[in-house]
Coordinates of C-alpha atoms in Angstrom, one line a residue:
X412 CA 74.9 -9.5 -121.6
X413 CA 74.9 -10.9 -125.2
X414 CA 78.0 -12.7 -126.4
X415 CA 80.8 -10.9 -128.1
X416 CA 83.4 -11.8 -130.6
X417 CA 87.0 -11.1 -129.5
X418 CA 88.3 -7.7 -130.0
X419 CA 90.8 -6.8 -132.7
X420 CA 93.9 -5.0 -131.8
X421 CA 93.5 -2.3 -132.9
X422 CA 71.4 40.9 -123.4
X423 CA 71.9 40.0 -119.8
X424 CA 75.3 39.1 -118.7
X425 CA 76.1 35.5 -119.3
X426 CA 77.9 33.4 -116.7
X427 CA 81.2 31.9 -117.9
X428 CA 82.0 28.2 -117.4
X429 CA 85.5 27.2 -118.2
X430 CA 86.3 23.7 -119.5
X431 CA 88.6 22.2 -122.0
X432 CA 88.7 18.9 -123.8
X433 CA 90.7 15.8 -124.6
X434 CA 92.8 13.5 -122.5
X435 CA 95.2 10.7 -123.0
X436 CA 98.1 10.2 -125.5
X437 CA 100.7 7.8 -124.2
X438 CA 103.2 10.2 -125.9
X439 CA 102.4 13.9 -125.5
X440 CA 104.8 14.8 -128.2
X441 CA 103.0 12.8 -130.9
X442 CA 99.8 14.8 -131.4
X443 CA 100.3 18.5 -131.8
X444 CA 102.9 18.5 -134.6
X445 CA 101.1 16.0 -136.8
X446 CA 98.0 18.1 -137.5
X447 CA 99.5 21.6 -137.3
X448 CA 102.7 21.4 -139.3
X449 CA 104.0 19.7 -142.4
X450 CA 104.6 16.1 -141.7
X451 CA 108.4 15.7 -142.1
X452 CA 108.2 12.0 -141.3
X453 CA 105.1 11.2 -143.4
X454 CA 105.6 8.8 -146.3
X455 CA 105.0 10.0 -149.8
X456 CA 102.3 7.3 -150.1
X457 CA 98.9 8.1 -148.7
X458 CA 98.8 7.4 -145.0
X459 CA 96.2 6.9 -142.2
X460 CA 97.7 9.1 -139.5
X461 CA 94.4 9.8 -137.7
X462 CA 93.1 6.3 -137.1
X463 CA 89.7 4.9 -137.9
X464 CA 86.3 5.2 -136.2
X465 CA 82.7 4.0 -136.4
X466 CA 79.5 5.5 -135.0
X467 CA 75.7 5.7 -135.0
X468 CA 75.1 2.0 -135.3
X469 CA 71.9 0.6 -136.7
X470 CA 70.5 -3.0 -136.8
X471 CA 71.7 -3.4 -140.4
X472 CA 74.6 -0.9 -140.6
X473 CA 77.1 1.5 -139.1
X474 CA 78.9 4.7 -140.1
X475 CA 82.7 4.2 -140.8
X476 CA 85.2 7.1 -140.7
X477 CA 88.9 7.8 -141.5
X478 CA 91.2 10.5 -142.8
X479 CA 93.8 10.1 -145.5
X480 CA 97.0 12.2 -145.7
X481 CA 97.8 11.9 -149.4
X482 CA 100.9 14.1 -149.5
X483 CA 103.2 15.4 -146.6
X484 CA 101.7 18.9 -146.9
X485 CA 98.1 17.8 -146.9
X486 CA 97.7 18.3 -143.2
X487 CA 94.3 19.1 -141.5
X488 CA 93.1 22.6 -142.4
X489 CA 95.6 23.1 -145.2
X490 CA 93.2 22.7 -148.1
X491 CA 96.1 21.0 -149.9
X492 CA 96.4 17.5 -151.5
X493 CA 95.0 15.6 -154.4
X494 CA 91.8 13.6 -154.5
X495 CA 92.3 10.0 -153.4
X496 CA 90.2 6.9 -153.9
X497 CA 89.7 5.2 -150.6
X498 CA 88.4 1.6 -150.4
X499 CA 86.7 0.1 -147.3
X500 CA 86.0 -3.4 -146.2
X501 CA 83.9 -4.9 -143.5
X502 CA 84.5 -8.5 -142.3
X503 CA 83.3 -11.0 -139.8
X504 CA 86.9 -11.6 -138.6
X505 CA 89.9 -9.5 -137.8
X506 CA 92.0 -11.2 -140.5
X507 CA 89.5 -10.2 -143.2
X508 CA 89.1 -13.8 -144.5
X509 CA 85.3 -13.4 -144.4
X510 CA 84.6 -10.0 -146.0
X511 CA 80.8 -9.2 -146.1
X512 CA 80.8 -5.7 -147.5
X513 CA 83.1 -3.4 -149.4
X514 CA 83.1 -0.3 -151.5
X515 CA 85.0 2.9 -152.2
X516 CA 84.7 6.7 -151.8
X517 CA 86.9 9.7 -152.5
X518 CA 88.9 11.8 -150.0
X519 CA 89.0 15.4 -151.1
X520 CA 90.6 18.6 -149.8
X521 CA 87.1 20.1 -149.7
X522 CA 86.2 17.7 -146.9
X523 CA 89.7 17.9 -145.3
X524 CA 90.5 14.5 -146.8
X525 CA 88.1 12.9 -144.3
X526 CA 85.8 10.1 -145.6
X527 CA 82.7 8.3 -144.3
X528 CA 81.1 5.1 -145.5
X529 CA 77.5 4.5 -144.4
X530 CA 77.5 0.7 -144.6
X531 CA 74.2 -1.2 -144.7
X532 CA 73.2 -4.8 -145.2
X533 CA 74.8 -6.1 -142.1
X534 CA 73.3 -8.5 -139.5
X535 CA 71.8 -7.2 -136.3
X536 CA 73.6 -7.4 -132.9
X537 CA 76.8 -8.5 -134.6
X538 CA 80.5 -7.6 -134.1
X539 CA 82.4 -6.7 -137.3
X540 CA 85.9 -5.5 -138.2
X541 CA 86.6 -2.8 -140.8
X542 CA 89.6 -1.2 -142.5
X543 CA 90.4 1.3 -145.3
X544 CA 93.0 1.2 -148.0
X545 CA 94.5 3.3 -150.7
X546 CA 96.7 2.5 -153.7
X547 CA 97.1 -0.8 -155.5
X548 CA 99.8 -2.9 -157.1
X549 CA 99.8 -1.0 -160.3
X550 CA 100.3 2.4 -158.6
X551 CA 103.6 3.9 -157.7
X552 CA 103.2 2.7 -154.1
X553 CA 102.1 -0.6 -152.6
X554 CA 98.6 -0.6 -151.2
X555 CA 98.4 1.1 -147.7
X556 CA 95.9 -0.2 -145.2
X557 CA 94.5 1.6 -142.2
X558 CA 94.5 0.2 -138.7
X559 CA 91.7 -2.3 -138.2
X560 CA 88.6 -1.1 -136.4
X561 CA 86.0 -3.1 -134.5
X562 CA 82.4 -2.1 -134.4
X563 CA 79.0 -3.6 -133.6
X564 CA 75.4 -3.3 -135.0
X565 CA 72.4 -2.8 -132.7
X566 CA 69.6 -5.4 -132.0
X567 CA 66.7 -5.3 -134.4
X568 CA 63.8 -2.9 -133.8
X569 CA 61.6 -5.6 -132.1
X570 CA 64.4 -7.8 -130.9
X571 CA 64.6 -8.8 -127.3
X572 CA 68.0 -7.7 -126.1
X573 CA 69.0 -9.2 -122.8
X574 CA 71.6 -6.6 -122.0
X575 CA 73.3 -3.5 -123.5
X576 CA 76.4 -1.8 -122.1
X577 CA 77.7 1.7 -122.9
X578 CA 80.9 3.6 -121.9
X579 CA 80.0 7.2 -121.0
X580 CA 82.4 10.2 -121.2
X581 CA 82.4 13.9 -121.5
X582 CA 84.6 17.0 -121.1
X583 CA 88.2 16.1 -122.1
X584 CA 90.7 18.9 -121.8
X585 CA 93.8 18.3 -124.1
X586 CA 95.9 20.8 -122.1
X587 CA 94.9 19.6 -118.7
X588 CA 95.9 15.9 -119.0
X589 CA 95.8 12.7 -121.0
X590 CA 92.9 10.6 -122.4
X591 CA 93.4 7.6 -120.1
X592 CA 89.6 7.3 -119.8
X593 CA 89.5 6.5 -123.5
X594 CA 92.2 3.9 -123.2
X595 CA 90.4 2.1 -120.4
X596 CA 87.2 2.1 -122.3
X597 CA 89.1 0.7 -125.4
X598 CA 90.2 -2.2 -123.3
X599 CA 86.7 -3.2 -122.4
X600 CA 85.7 -5.6 -125.2
X601 CA 82.1 -6.1 -123.9
X602 CA 80.8 -2.6 -124.7
X603 CA 78.1 -2.1 -127.3
X604 CA 79.1 1.5 -127.8
X605 CA 80.7 4.6 -126.2
X606 CA 78.4 7.6 -125.6
X607 CA 80.2 10.9 -125.7
X608 CA 78.1 13.7 -124.2
X609 CA 80.0 16.7 -125.5
X610 CA 83.0 19.0 -125.2
X611 CA 85.0 16.6 -127.4
X612 CA 87.3 19.5 -128.3
X613 CA 87.6 23.0 -126.8
X614 CA 88.0 26.3 -128.5
X615 CA 90.3 28.1 -126.1
X616 CA 93.8 29.4 -126.9
X617 CA 96.7 27.6 -125.2
X618 CA 97.2 28.5 -121.6
X619 CA 93.7 30.0 -121.1
X620 CA 92.3 27.0 -119.2
X621 CA 94.1 25.6 -117.4
X622 CA 96.6 28.4 -116.8
X623 CA 99.8 28.2 -118.7
X624 CA 101.7 26.9 -115.6
X625 CA 99.4 23.9 -115.5
X626 CA 99.4 22.9 -119.2
X627 CA 100.4 19.3 -119.7
X628 CA 100.4 19.5 -123.5
X629 CA 99.7 22.4 -125.8
X630 CA 96.7 23.0 -128.1
X631 CA 97.2 23.3 -131.8
X632 CA 96.7 25.9 -133.1
X633 CA 97.9 27.8 -130.1
X634 CA 95.4 30.6 -130.6
X635 CA 91.6 30.4 -130.0
X636 CA 90.0 28.5 -132.9
X637 CA 87.6 30.6 -135.0
X638 CA 87.9 29.6 -138.7
X639 CA 87.2 26.4 -140.5
X640 CA 90.9 25.7 -140.8
X641 CA 91.3 26.3 -137.1
X642 CA 88.6 23.8 -136.1
X643 CA 89.9 21.3 -138.6
X644 CA 93.4 21.5 -137.1
X645 CA 92.1 21.2 -133.5
X646 CA 90.0 18.1 -134.5
X647 CA 93.0 16.7 -136.3
X648 CA 95.2 16.9 -133.3
X649 CA 92.7 15.1 -131.1
X650 CA 92.5 12.2 -133.7
X651 CA 96.3 11.7 -133.3
X652 CA 96.0 10.9 -129.6
X653 CA 96.7 7.2 -129.2
X654 CA 94.1 6.6 -126.5
X655 CA 91.4 8.4 -128.6
X656 CA 92.4 6.3 -131.6
X657 CA 92.2 3.1 -129.5
X658 CA 88.7 4.0 -128.2
X659 CA 87.4 4.8 -131.7
X660 CA 89.0 1.7 -133.2
X661 CA 87.5 -0.5 -130.4
X662 CA 83.9 0.7 -130.2
X663 CA 81.2 2.6 -132.2
X664 CA 81.0 6.1 -130.7
X665 CA 77.7 7.9 -130.4
X666 CA 78.4 11.6 -129.9
X667 CA 76.5 14.8 -129.3
X668 CA 78.1 18.3 -129.0
X669 CA 78.0 20.8 -126.2
X670 CA 79.3 24.4 -126.3
X671 CA 83.1 24.0 -126.6
X672 CA 82.8 22.3 -130.0
X673 CA 81.8 26.0 -130.9
X674 CA 82.6 28.4 -128.1
X675 CA 82.0 28.7 -124.3
X676 CA 78.3 29.1 -123.5
X677 CA 77.0 28.8 -127.0
X678 CA 73.4 29.8 -127.8
X679 CA 71.6 30.1 -131.1
X680 CA 72.7 33.6 -131.8
X681 CA 76.2 33.8 -130.2
X682 CA 78.4 32.6 -127.3
X683 CA 79.9 34.0 -124.2
X684 CA 83.3 33.4 -125.7
X685 CA 82.7 35.1 -129.0
X686 CA 83.4 38.8 -129.7
X687 CA 82.7 41.2 -132.5
X688 CA 86.4 41.1 -133.4
X689 CA 86.1 37.4 -134.2
X690 CA 83.7 37.9 -137.1
X691 CA 80.0 37.0 -137.6
X692 CA 78.8 34.3 -135.3
X693 CA 76.9 32.6 -138.1
X694 CA 80.2 32.1 -140.0
X695 CA 82.0 30.7 -136.9
X696 CA 79.3 28.2 -136.0
X697 CA 79.0 27.0 -139.6
X698 CA 82.7 26.4 -139.7
X699 CA 82.6 24.5 -136.4
X700 CA 79.7 22.3 -137.5
X701 CA 81.4 21.6 -140.9
X702 CA 84.5 20.5 -139.2
X703 CA 82.6 18.4 -136.6
X704 CA 80.7 16.5 -139.2
X705 CA 83.9 16.0 -141.2
X706 CA 85.9 14.6 -138.3
X707 CA 83.3 12.8 -136.1
X708 CA 81.6 9.5 -136.9
X709 CA 78.2 11.2 -136.7
X710 CA 75.3 11.3 -139.1
X711 CA 73.9 14.8 -139.4
X712 CA 70.2 14.8 -138.7
X713 CA 67.3 17.3 -138.8
X714 CA 68.5 20.8 -139.8
X715 CA 72.2 19.7 -139.8
X716 CA 72.1 19.1 -136.1
X717 CA 72.8 16.1 -133.8
X718 CA 69.5 15.4 -132.2
X719 CA 68.5 11.9 -133.3
X720 CA 67.3 8.6 -131.9
X721 CA 69.1 5.2 -131.8
X722 CA 67.3 2.1 -130.7
X723 CA 68.7 -1.0 -129.1
X724 CA 65.9 -3.5 -129.7
X725 CA 63.0 -3.4 -127.2
X726 CA 65.5 -2.8 -124.3
X727 CA 66.3 0.9 -124.9
X728 CA 65.6 3.9 -127.0
X729 CA 68.4 6.5 -126.9
X730 CA 67.2 10.0 -127.5
X731 CA 70.1 12.3 -128.3
X732 CA 69.7 16.1 -127.8
X733 CA 71.3 19.2 -129.3
X734 CA 71.1 21.9 -126.6
X735 CA 73.1 24.6 -128.3
X736 CA 71.6 25.2 -131.8
X737 CA 68.1 26.3 -130.8
X738 CA 68.5 27.8 -127.3
X739 CA 67.7 31.3 -126.2
X740 CA 70.6 33.4 -124.8
X741 CA 71.4 32.5 -121.2
X742 CA 69.7 34.6 -118.7
X743 CA 71.6 36.9 -116.3
X744 CA 71.7 35.1 -113.0
X745 CA 69.0 36.4 -110.7
X746 CA 67.2 38.3 -113.4
X747 CA 64.0 36.2 -113.2
X748 CA 64.1 35.5 -116.9
X749 CA 64.8 31.8 -116.2
X750 CA 61.1 31.3 -115.9
X751 CA 60.1 33.2 -119.1
X752 CA 58.0 30.8 -121.2
X753 CA 59.2 32.5 -124.4
X754 CA 62.8 31.4 -123.7
X755 CA 63.8 27.9 -124.7
X756 CA 66.7 25.4 -124.3
X757 CA 65.6 22.8 -126.8
X758 CA 63.6 24.8 -129.4
X759 CA 59.9 24.0 -130.0
X760 CA 60.5 21.3 -132.7
X761 CA 63.1 19.4 -130.8
X762 CA 61.1 19.4 -127.6
X763 CA 58.0 18.2 -129.4
X764 CA 60.1 15.5 -131.1
X765 CA 61.4 14.3 -127.7
X766 CA 58.0 14.3 -126.1
X767 CA 56.5 12.3 -129.0
X768 CA 59.4 9.8 -128.9
X769 CA 59.2 9.3 -125.2
X770 CA 55.4 8.8 -125.3
X771 CA 55.5 6.4 -128.2
X772 CA 58.5 4.3 -127.1
X773 CA 57.8 0.7 -126.2
X774 CA 61.4 0.2 -125.0
X775 CA 62.0 -0.9 -121.5
X776 CA 64.3 2.1 -120.9
X777 CA 64.0 5.6 -122.3
X778 CA 67.5 7.1 -122.3
X779 CA 68.0 10.8 -122.9
X780 CA 71.5 12.0 -123.8
X781 CA 71.7 15.6 -122.6
X782 CA 74.8 17.7 -122.6
X783 CA 73.7 19.8 -119.5
X784 CA 72.1 18.7 -116.2
X785 CA 68.3 18.6 -116.0
X786 CA 68.1 18.0 -112.3
X787 CA 67.3 21.2 -110.4
X788 CA 70.1 22.3 -108.1
X789 CA 70.2 24.9 -105.4
X790 CA 73.8 25.4 -104.3
X791 CA 73.1 26.0 -100.6
X792 CA 75.4 27.9 -98.3
X793 CA 78.8 27.1 -99.5
X794 CA 81.9 28.0 -97.3
X795 CA 83.5 31.3 -98.4
X796 CA 86.7 29.6 -99.6
X797 CA 84.8 27.3 -101.9
X798 CA 82.3 29.8 -103.3
X799 CA 84.5 31.4 -106.0
X800 CA 86.0 28.3 -107.6
X801 CA 82.7 26.4 -107.5
X802 CA 80.9 29.4 -109.0
X803 CA 83.4 29.5 -111.8
X804 CA 83.2 25.8 -112.5
X805 CA 79.4 25.6 -112.8
X806 CA 78.9 29.0 -114.4
X807 CA 77.7 31.1 -111.5
X808 CA 78.7 34.7 -110.7
X809 CA 81.4 34.9 -108.0
X810 CA 78.9 36.2 -105.5
X811 CA 77.1 32.9 -105.8
X812 CA 73.4 33.0 -106.6
X813 CA 71.7 29.6 -106.5
X814 CA 71.1 29.0 -110.2
X815 CA 73.2 27.8 -113.2
X816 CA 71.5 29.4 -116.2
X817 CA 73.4 27.4 -118.7
X818 CA 71.7 24.2 -117.6
X819 CA 68.0 23.3 -117.6
X820 CA 67.8 25.5 -114.4
X821 CA 68.1 28.5 -116.8
X822 CA 65.2 27.3 -118.9
X823 CA 62.6 26.2 -116.4
X824 CA 59.6 26.3 -118.7
X825 CA 61.1 23.7 -121.0
X826 CA 61.9 21.5 -118.1
X827 CA 58.5 21.9 -116.5
X828 CA 56.8 20.9 -119.7
X829 CA 59.0 17.9 -120.2
X830 CA 58.7 16.6 -116.7
X831 CA 54.9 17.2 -116.6
X832 CA 54.8 15.2 -119.9
X833 CA 56.5 12.2 -118.2
X834 CA 54.2 12.5 -115.1
X835 CA 50.9 13.0 -116.9
X836 CA 51.5 10.3 -119.5
X837 CA 52.8 7.9 -116.9
X838 CA 56.1 7.4 -118.9
X839 CA 58.3 5.3 -116.7
X840 CA 62.0 4.4 -116.7
X841 CA 63.4 7.5 -118.2
X842 CA 67.1 8.0 -117.5
X843 CA 68.9 11.2 -118.3
X844 CA 72.7 10.7 -119.2
X845 CA 74.6 13.9 -118.7
X846 CA 78.1 15.5 -118.9
X847 CA 79.3 19.1 -118.9
X848 CA 79.7 19.9 -115.2
X849 CA 83.0 18.1 -114.4
X850 CA 81.4 16.2 -111.5
X851 CA 79.7 12.9 -111.0
X852 CA 76.1 12.9 -109.8
X853 CA 73.4 10.3 -109.1
X854 CA 70.0 12.1 -108.9
X855 CA 66.3 11.5 -108.7
X856 CA 64.6 14.0 -111.0
X857 CA 61.6 15.4 -109.1
X858 CA 58.5 16.9 -110.7
X859 CA 58.7 19.7 -108.1
X860 CA 62.0 20.0 -106.3
X861 CA 60.7 22.4 -103.7
X862 CA 58.3 19.8 -102.3
X863 CA 60.4 16.6 -102.9
X864 CA 60.1 13.9 -101.6
X865 CA 56.4 14.7 -101.1
X866 CA 56.2 15.3 -104.8
X867 CA 57.3 12.3 -107.0
X868 CA 60.4 11.6 -108.9
X869 CA 59.5 11.2 -112.5
X870 CA 63.0 10.1 -113.9
X871 CA 66.6 9.6 -112.8
X872 CA 69.8 11.1 -113.9
X873 CA 73.4 9.9 -114.1
X874 CA 76.0 12.6 -114.6
X875 CA 79.6 11.6 -115.5
X876 CA 82.6 13.6 -114.4
X877 CA 85.2 15.0 -116.8
X878 CA 87.8 13.0 -118.6
X879 CA 90.4 15.7 -117.6
X880 CA 88.8 19.1 -117.3
X881 CA 89.3 21.0 -114.0
X882 CA 87.3 20.0 -110.9
X883 CA 87.2 21.7 -107.6
X884 CA 90.4 20.2 -106.2
X885 CA 92.3 21.1 -109.4
X886 CA 91.1 24.7 -109.2
X887 CA 92.1 25.0 -105.5
X888 CA 95.3 22.9 -105.9
X889 CA 94.4 20.7 -103.0
X890 CA 94.2 17.0 -102.4
X891 CA 91.0 15.3 -103.8
X892 CA 88.1 14.8 -101.4
X893 CA 89.3 17.2 -98.7
X894 CA 88.0 20.7 -98.8
X895 CA 85.3 19.9 -101.4
X896 CA 83.5 17.7 -98.8
X897 CA 81.9 20.8 -97.2
X898 CA 80.4 21.8 -100.6
X899 CA 79.1 18.3 -101.2
X900 CA 77.4 18.3 -97.8
X901 CA 75.8 21.7 -98.4
X902 CA 74.5 20.7 -101.9
X903 CA 73.0 17.4 -100.7
X904 CA 71.4 19.2 -97.7
X905 CA 69.8 21.7 -100.0
X906 CA 68.8 19.2 -102.7
X907 CA 67.3 16.0 -101.2
X908 CA 67.0 14.4 -104.6
X909 CA 70.7 14.4 -105.1
X910 CA 71.9 11.0 -103.8
X911 CA 75.6 11.2 -104.6
X912 CA 78.1 13.9 -105.7
X913 CA 81.8 13.6 -106.5
X914 CA 83.4 17.0 -107.1
X915 CA 87.0 16.0 -107.5
X916 CA 87.5 12.9 -109.7
X917 CA 88.2 12.4 -113.4
X918 CA 87.1 9.3 -115.2
X919 CA 84.2 7.7 -117.0
X920 CA 81.0 5.7 -116.5
X921 CA 79.8 2.3 -117.6
X922 CA 76.0 2.0 -118.0
X923 CA 74.7 -1.5 -118.0
X924 CA 71.1 -2.1 -118.9
X925 CA 68.8 -5.1 -118.4
X926 CA 65.0 -5.2 -118.4
X927 CA 65.1 -5.1 -114.6
X928 CA 67.5 -2.2 -114.0
X929 CA 69.8 0.5 -115.3
X930 CA 73.1 0.6 -113.4
X931 CA 75.8 3.2 -113.7
X932 CA 79.3 2.2 -112.5
X933 CA 81.6 5.2 -111.9
X934 CA 85.3 4.7 -112.5
X935 CA 88.1 7.2 -111.6
X936 CA 91.6 7.8 -112.9
X937 CA 94.7 7.8 -110.7
X938 CA 96.2 10.9 -112.2
X939 CA 95.0 12.9 -115.2
X940 CA 98.6 14.1 -115.9
X941 CA 100.0 10.6 -116.1
X942 CA 99.7 9.0 -119.6
X943 CA 99.8 5.6 -117.9
X944 CA 97.0 6.5 -115.4
X945 CA 95.2 3.5 -113.8
X946 CA 91.5 3.2 -113.4
X947 CA 89.5 2.0 -110.4
X948 CA 85.8 1.6 -109.6
X949 CA 84.5 4.0 -106.9
X950 CA 80.7 3.9 -106.8
X951 CA 77.6 2.3 -108.5
X952 CA 74.0 3.4 -108.6
X953 CA 71.0 1.8 -110.2
X954 CA 67.4 2.5 -111.1
X955 CA 65.1 -0.5 -110.7
X956 CA 62.4 -0.7 -113.4
X957 CA 59.2 1.1 -112.3
X958 CA 60.8 3.1 -109.4
X959 CA 62.0 6.4 -111.0
X960 CA 64.6 6.5 -108.1
X961 CA 68.3 5.7 -107.8
X962 CA 69.8 3.5 -105.2
X963 CA 73.4 2.6 -104.3
X964 CA 74.8 -0.7 -105.3
X965 CA 77.9 -2.1 -103.5
X966 CA 79.7 -3.5 -106.6
X967 CA 79.9 -2.9 -110.3
X968 CA 78.4 -5.2 -112.9
X969 CA 81.0 -7.8 -113.8

């Protein structure tokens, strides 16, 4: 690993897959009232109540983010509050004695008083500190500074990076627990970035998932979010969580969306969780995207979407996918439409972009951030008492047919084309990084699953479990790693390319790259409902360069 500076404090029926976001807050009472109601305790001077963040690092720059609350009534989604000039500074030290870049922008109600600064002119592979401020000595109030954030630029395009390390998370359910995974990632000062693979927020009404009896802390707004104001409020609540604030202040976050940033089982023309009474789908998705780009440290890319590429020298190209904006409607399970070549998960332009990027990459590792699992999975003969909850979790009908049509399994022509491209062009060392399914997996990705291992593996896949969203043990209200073991055995028997599966844990991954190997270390939380939850290492798998296969490792990277 490279050296680091010290951290600053800082048609057919669609299957339904329930999952809800966000987890951590050391104080559950803090978050909801701040974004949803007038801030009785807010100072009259502008304040930085939602923390700071950075994202999408480049060799010479990074995107900085914050939100200003200029008046007590200018809460997220309100549309209230005056324009405010916001200054930003980037320094080589946490005390800001060596400022290397500065500037200003304006926070307006039209952008929910969020601001971004796309800073350039920085040095490659360097740790920096940043902050925002409002007001000055001549104003009615003393200058107000934001918390200090820490960020890091990437190695140069042709630089030799000896190591890169990412935190990896997805699927955080605000109502199901706390964001302890974010806190533990914030404490790791050696990370180059955190990769968030989607479901950063969830759209559900309070008590829908999990059930009201199991809600740890309530969503705001309490109803299902549909309007621009709704999505802004929900994002605003999440940015008050202390563990989320800590993670964003400690590391640049590289994020993609999945369905719950919009609505469950989103596709290009609608969603499973969107009805006619909720208005036109186009209006809802436009509102969700606007709020997302306002509140997340993400640069919008082609067609206002999130598919883009970030390079870490000659060590890794990270290809980030948008698997919601262009996809065809999910097929009805068992309909046979999953093999229809006219149906798409990626859209033609995005698939061509990905294939071209993989073929032309000279990086040692070709990483693909995908919000849904690409490995084919037949679910085998599950015991009757596990069939219904497992089907609900992964999006199958309760009668249990062996296909999840929301994943790449539901769009087999796109997958076949992509995997054939890897095989035919001898593209090696492709690793898919995946969230969505609330389980941890380590998979080989076979060219033809039916004949594996006689047919080759053309890539590998590491899937991280949820931060807090329900797993099998949560749904059955049983002790972890008890009744789910039968389902694990059945799935591994039916899928010889699946090398490890954990159905019950919550946590995060740490991906460590060198020229020789890509290793995912899996960490689990002691209790998602405990704001002080501890973290422990449970498993590690790696892919050695040139093998296209995963193998178990007996200890994490230190």
